[in-house]
Amino acid sequence: MTSLHDHARRLRSLHVPGRPLVLPNAWDVASARLVEAAGAAAVATTSAGVAWSLGAADGDRLDRDAALGLISRIAAAVDVPVTADIESGFARTPAELADTIAGVLDAGAAGVNLEDSLRTGPHLLRHPSEQAERIAAARSAADAAGVPLFLNARIDTHRLRAAQPDSWLRETLDRARVYVEAGADGVFVLGAFDEETVSALAEGVPAPLNLLTGPGALPVPALAKLGVARVSAGSAIAEAAYAVVSRSARELLTSGTSTAFADGLPYETVNAAMTGRTAASPQA
């Protein structure tokens, strides 16, 4: 079995500007297995999909133990590196965040996304210095465990963009530099951007750049051409899956027909994806 250390090194090597790591985000074991079977070089979780599947809303509302349990099950079920979206780290303090990172490593994940959003109080985002302290604590926890965890710092300045259209890009790039200096390995900027903005981000962010693709966003080839190193679907695939649930249920309960789920995967395909390795997660 591949060690967690080797998975982390492999995950790092996949972040190449112009040849991006493409991540169709998963939210449970079945979706992770299907993503791996489709040829993904790594499996990334979506915090929204994970939260929804576990009965919680997204946005730092999920219990840490529940999240770690799900990460553990996914990491045990696939053979490729797993990178986990841990929202704000399920932690109020840097010390608590370090505990979360220890739990993530125990669960078998080789990377994390860590965002700078705040869900309560008057401010939308943490102050850059506060987030830098949290990133440094996460970095130290991974280093203490001897695992080169890929720490992807998510910058949520998309929440400021409407109010600060002329300054949000500078704020984003300033935060990127602070976070990389604190120990981040990559930078994830949320939002759908035009080519000019993507070019500015790719040039200005001093680390591998992660952007979203999906409805309303540039496709993977365009992002690759502009120098992006990692492309994620985010919650879009989970949203599409739940849209099928909603449409199918409404159709069945109203007209009594079933056209909305006529193109589903065959039972045998999904069942086959759930057979195979069920060993414990990789160890450091």
Coordinates of C-alpha atoms in Angstrom, one line a residue:
M1 CA 0.0 0.0 0.0
T2 CA 1.3 3.5 -0.9
S3 CA 2.3 5.4 2.2
L4 CA 0.7 8.7 3.0
H5 CA 4.1 10.4 2.6
D6 CA 4.3 9.1 -0.9
H7 CA 0.7 10.2 -1.7
A8 CA 1.6 13.7 -0.5
R9 CA 4.7 13.8 -2.7
R10 CA 2.6 12.6 -5.6
L11 CA 0.0 15.2 -5.0
R12 CA 2.6 17.9 -5.0
S13 CA 4.0 16.8 -8.3
L14 CA 0.7 17.0 -10.0
H15 CA 0.5 20.8 -9.7
V16 CA 2.0 22.0 -12.9
P17 CA 1.1 25.4 -14.5
G18 CA -0.2 24.7 -17.9
R19 CA -0.8 21.0 -17.2
P20 CA -3.3 21.3 -14.4
L21 CA -4.4 18.7 -12.0
V22 CA -8.1 18.3 -12.8
L23 CA -10.4 17.5 -9.8
P24 CA -14.0 16.4 -10.3
N25 CA -14.8 16.8 -6.6
A26 CA -16.4 13.9 -4.7
W27 CA -18.5 13.8 -1.6
D28 CA -18.9 10.1 -0.6
V29 CA -17.2 6.8 -1.2
A30 CA -19.3 6.0 -4.3
S31 CA -18.6 9.3 -6.0
A32 CA -14.9 9.0 -5.1
R33 CA -14.7 5.5 -6.6
L34 CA -16.4 6.7 -9.8
V35 CA -14.1 9.7 -10.0
E36 CA -11.0 7.5 -9.6
A37 CA -12.4 5.0 -12.2
A38 CA -12.9 7.9 -14.7
G39 CA -9.1 8.4 -14.5
A40 CA -8.6 11.2 -12.0
A41 CA -5.0 11.4 -10.7
A42 CA -6.3 12.5 -7.3
V43 CA -9.6 12.7 -5.5
A44 CA -10.7 16.0 -3.9
T45 CA -13.7 16.4 -1.6
T46 CA -16.2 19.2 -1.8
S47 CA -17.1 20.6 1.6
A48 CA -20.6 21.4 0.4
G49 CA -21.3 17.9 -1.0
V50 CA -19.8 16.3 2.1
A51 CA -21.9 18.5 4.5
W52 CA -25.1 17.9 2.5
S53 CA -24.5 14.1 2.4
L54 CA -24.0 14.1 6.2
G55 CA -27.1 16.1 6.9
A56 CA -25.5 19.5 7.5
A57 CA -25.4 22.8 5.6
D58 CA -22.1 24.0 4.1
G59 CA -20.2 26.9 5.8
D60 CA -18.5 25.7 8.9
R61 CA -21.6 23.9 10.2
L62 CA -20.4 20.3 10.0
D63 CA -19.0 18.5 13.0
R64 CA -15.3 17.9 12.7
D65 CA -15.5 14.2 13.7
A66 CA -18.1 13.6 11.1
A67 CA -16.0 15.3 8.4
L68 CA -12.9 13.3 9.4
G69 CA -14.8 10.1 9.4
L70 CA -15.9 10.7 5.8
I71 CA -12.4 11.6 4.8
S72 CA -11.1 8.4 6.3
R73 CA -13.7 6.3 4.4
I74 CA -12.9 8.0 1.1
A75 CA -9.1 7.7 1.6
A76 CA -9.5 4.0 2.4
A77 CA -11.6 3.4 -0.7
V78 CA -9.3 4.8 -3.4
D79 CA -5.7 4.3 -4.5
V80 CA -4.9 7.8 -5.6
P81 CA -4.1 10.8 -3.3
V82 CA -7.0 12.4 -1.5
T83 CA -7.2 16.1 -0.8
A84 CA -9.9 17.2 1.7
D85 CA -11.8 20.5 1.8
I86 CA -11.8 21.2 5.5
E87 CA -13.6 24.6 5.2
S88 CA -12.1 26.9 7.9
G89 CA -10.5 23.9 9.7
F90 CA -13.3 23.1 12.1
A91 CA -11.4 25.2 14.6
R92 CA -11.6 28.5 16.5
T93 CA -7.9 28.8 17.3
P94 CA -4.6 27.9 15.5
A95 CA -4.0 25.1 18.2
E96 CA -7.4 23.6 17.4
L97 CA -6.6 23.8 13.7
A98 CA -3.4 21.9 14.3
D99 CA -5.5 19.2 15.9
T100 CA -7.7 19.1 12.8
I101 CA -4.6 18.6 10.6
A102 CA -3.5 15.8 12.8
G103 CA -6.9 14.2 12.3
V104 CA -6.8 14.7 8.6
L105 CA -3.4 13.0 8.4
D106 CA -4.7 10.1 10.5
A107 CA -7.7 9.9 8.2
G108 CA -5.3 9.4 5.2
A109 CA -5.6 12.7 3.3
A110 CA -2.5 14.1 1.5
G111 CA -3.8 17.6 1.1
V112 CA -6.3 20.1 2.4
N113 CA -8.1 23.2 1.3
L114 CA -8.3 25.9 4.1
E115 CA -10.4 29.0 3.5
D116 CA -10.3 32.4 5.0
S117 CA -14.1 33.1 5.2
L118 CA -15.8 34.1 8.5
R119 CA -19.4 33.0 9.0
T120 CA -20.2 35.1 12.1
G121 CA -19.4 38.7 13.1
P122 CA -19.1 41.9 11.1
H123 CA -16.3 40.8 8.7
L124 CA -16.6 38.5 5.7
L125 CA -13.0 37.4 5.8
R126 CA -10.3 36.8 8.5
H127 CA -7.6 39.4 8.7
P128 CA -4.6 38.2 6.5
S129 CA -2.3 38.0 9.6
E130 CA -4.8 35.9 11.5
Q131 CA -5.2 33.5 8.5
A132 CA -1.5 33.4 8.1
E133 CA -1.2 32.3 11.8
R134 CA -3.7 29.5 11.1
I135 CA -1.8 28.4 8.0
A136 CA 1.5 28.4 9.9
A137 CA -0.1 26.2 12.6
A138 CA -1.4 23.8 9.9
R139 CA 2.0 23.7 8.3
S140 CA 3.7 23.0 11.6
A141 CA 1.3 20.2 12.4
A142 CA 2.0 18.4 9.1
D143 CA 5.7 18.9 9.4
A144 CA 5.7 17.5 12.9
A145 CA 4.0 14.4 11.5
G146 CA 6.6 14.1 8.8
V147 CA 4.1 14.4 5.9
P148 CA 4.5 17.0 3.1
L149 CA 0.8 17.8 3.2
F150 CA -0.2 20.0 0.2
L151 CA -1.9 23.0 1.9
N152 CA -4.1 24.8 -0.6
A153 CA -5.1 28.3 0.8
R154 CA -8.5 29.2 -0.4
I155 CA -9.0 33.0 -0.7
D156 CA -12.6 34.0 -0.6
T157 CA -12.3 37.6 -1.9
H158 CA -15.2 36.8 -4.3
R159 CA -17.3 37.8 -1.3
L160 CA -15.8 41.3 -1.4
R161 CA -15.9 41.7 -5.2
A162 CA -19.3 43.4 -5.6
A163 CA -18.4 46.0 -2.9
Q164 CA -14.8 46.4 -3.9
P165 CA -14.7 45.9 -7.7
D166 CA -11.5 48.1 -8.1
S167 CA -9.5 46.6 -5.3
W168 CA -10.5 43.0 -4.9
L169 CA -7.7 41.7 -7.2
R170 CA -5.0 43.6 -5.3
E171 CA -6.5 42.2 -2.0
T172 CA -6.5 38.7 -3.5
L173 CA -2.8 38.9 -4.6
D174 CA -1.8 40.5 -1.3
R175 CA -3.4 37.7 0.6
A176 CA -1.9 35.1 -1.7
R177 CA 1.6 36.4 -0.9
V178 CA 1.0 36.4 2.9
Y179 CA -0.5 32.9 2.9
V180 CA 2.4 31.4 0.8
E181 CA 4.9 33.1 3.1
A182 CA 3.1 31.4 6.0
G183 CA 3.4 28.0 4.5
A184 CA 0.7 27.5 1.9
D185 CA 1.7 25.4 -1.1
G186 CA -1.0 26.5 -3.4
V187 CA -3.7 29.2 -3.7
F188 CA -7.3 28.6 -4.6
V189 CA -9.3 31.7 -5.7
L190 CA -13.0 31.1 -5.8
G191 CA -15.1 32.6 -8.6
A192 CA -15.6 32.5 -12.3
F193 CA -13.2 34.8 -14.2
D194 CA -12.5 36.0 -17.7
E195 CA -9.2 35.3 -19.4
E196 CA -7.7 38.7 -18.5
T197 CA -8.4 38.2 -14.8
V198 CA -7.1 34.6 -14.9
S199 CA -3.9 35.8 -16.5
A200 CA -3.4 38.4 -13.8
L201 CA -4.0 35.8 -11.1
A202 CA -1.6 33.3 -12.7
E203 CA 1.1 35.9 -13.0
G204 CA 0.6 37.5 -9.6
V205 CA 0.0 34.4 -7.3
P206 CA 3.4 33.1 -6.1
A207 CA 2.3 29.5 -6.0
P208 CA 0.4 27.0 -8.0
L209 CA -3.0 28.5 -8.8
N210 CA -6.3 26.6 -8.4
L211 CA -9.5 27.9 -10.1
L212 CA -12.9 26.5 -10.7
T213 CA -14.5 25.2 -13.8
G214 CA -18.1 24.4 -14.5
P215 CA -21.2 26.3 -15.7
G216 CA -20.3 30.0 -16.3
A217 CA -16.5 29.4 -15.9
L218 CA -13.7 28.9 -18.4
P219 CA -13.2 25.2 -19.5
V220 CA -10.1 23.3 -18.5
P221 CA -8.1 23.8 -21.8
A222 CA -8.6 27.6 -21.5
L223 CA -7.5 27.7 -17.9
A224 CA -4.5 25.4 -18.7
K225 CA -3.4 27.8 -21.5
L226 CA -3.4 30.7 -19.1
G227 CA -1.1 28.9 -16.6
V228 CA -3.5 27.5 -14.0
A229 CA -2.0 24.5 -12.1
R230 CA -5.2 23.0 -10.6
V231 CA -8.8 23.0 -11.7
S232 CA -11.7 22.0 -9.5
A233 CA -15.3 21.4 -10.1
G234 CA -16.1 22.4 -6.5
S235 CA -19.7 21.6 -5.5
A236 CA -21.0 21.7 -9.1
I237 CA -21.1 17.9 -9.6
A238 CA -22.8 17.3 -6.3
E239 CA -25.3 20.1 -7.2
A240 CA -26.0 18.3 -10.6
A241 CA -26.5 15.0 -8.8
Y242 CA -29.0 16.4 -6.4
A243 CA -30.7 18.2 -9.3
V244 CA -31.4 14.8 -10.7
V245 CA -32.8 13.7 -7.4
S246 CA -35.1 16.7 -7.3
R247 CA -36.3 16.5 -10.9
S248 CA -36.8 12.7 -10.7
A249 CA -38.8 12.9 -7.4
R250 CA -41.0 15.7 -8.7
E251 CA -41.7 14.0 -12.0
L252 CA -42.5 10.6 -10.3
L253 CA -44.8 12.3 -7.8
T254 CA -46.6 14.4 -10.3
S255 CA -46.9 12.8 -13.8
G256 CA -45.8 9.4 -12.6
T257 CA -43.2 9.1 -15.4
S258 CA -39.5 8.5 -15.0
T259 CA -37.8 10.3 -17.9
A260 CA -35.6 12.4 -15.6
F261 CA -33.7 9.3 -14.4
A262 CA -33.6 7.4 -17.7
D263 CA -29.9 8.0 -18.3
G264 CA -28.7 6.9 -14.9
L265 CA -25.7 4.6 -14.5
P266 CA -26.6 1.0 -14.6
Y267 CA -26.9 -0.8 -11.2
E268 CA -24.1 -3.1 -12.2
T269 CA -21.7 -0.2 -12.8
V270 CA -22.3 1.5 -9.5
N271 CA -22.3 -1.7 -7.6
A272 CA -19.0 -2.7 -9.3
A273 CA -17.5 0.6 -8.2
M274 CA -18.2 -0.4 -4.6
T275 CA -16.3 -3.7 -4.8
G276 CA -12.6 -3.8 -4.3
R277 CA -10.2 -2.4 -1.7
T278 CA -11.6 -1.6 1.7
A279 CA -8.3 -1.7 3.7
A280 CA -7.4 0.9 6.3
S281 CA -6.2 4.3 5.1
P282 CA -2.5 4.9 4.2
Q283 CA -0.2 5.4 7.1
A284 CA 2.6 8.0 7.3

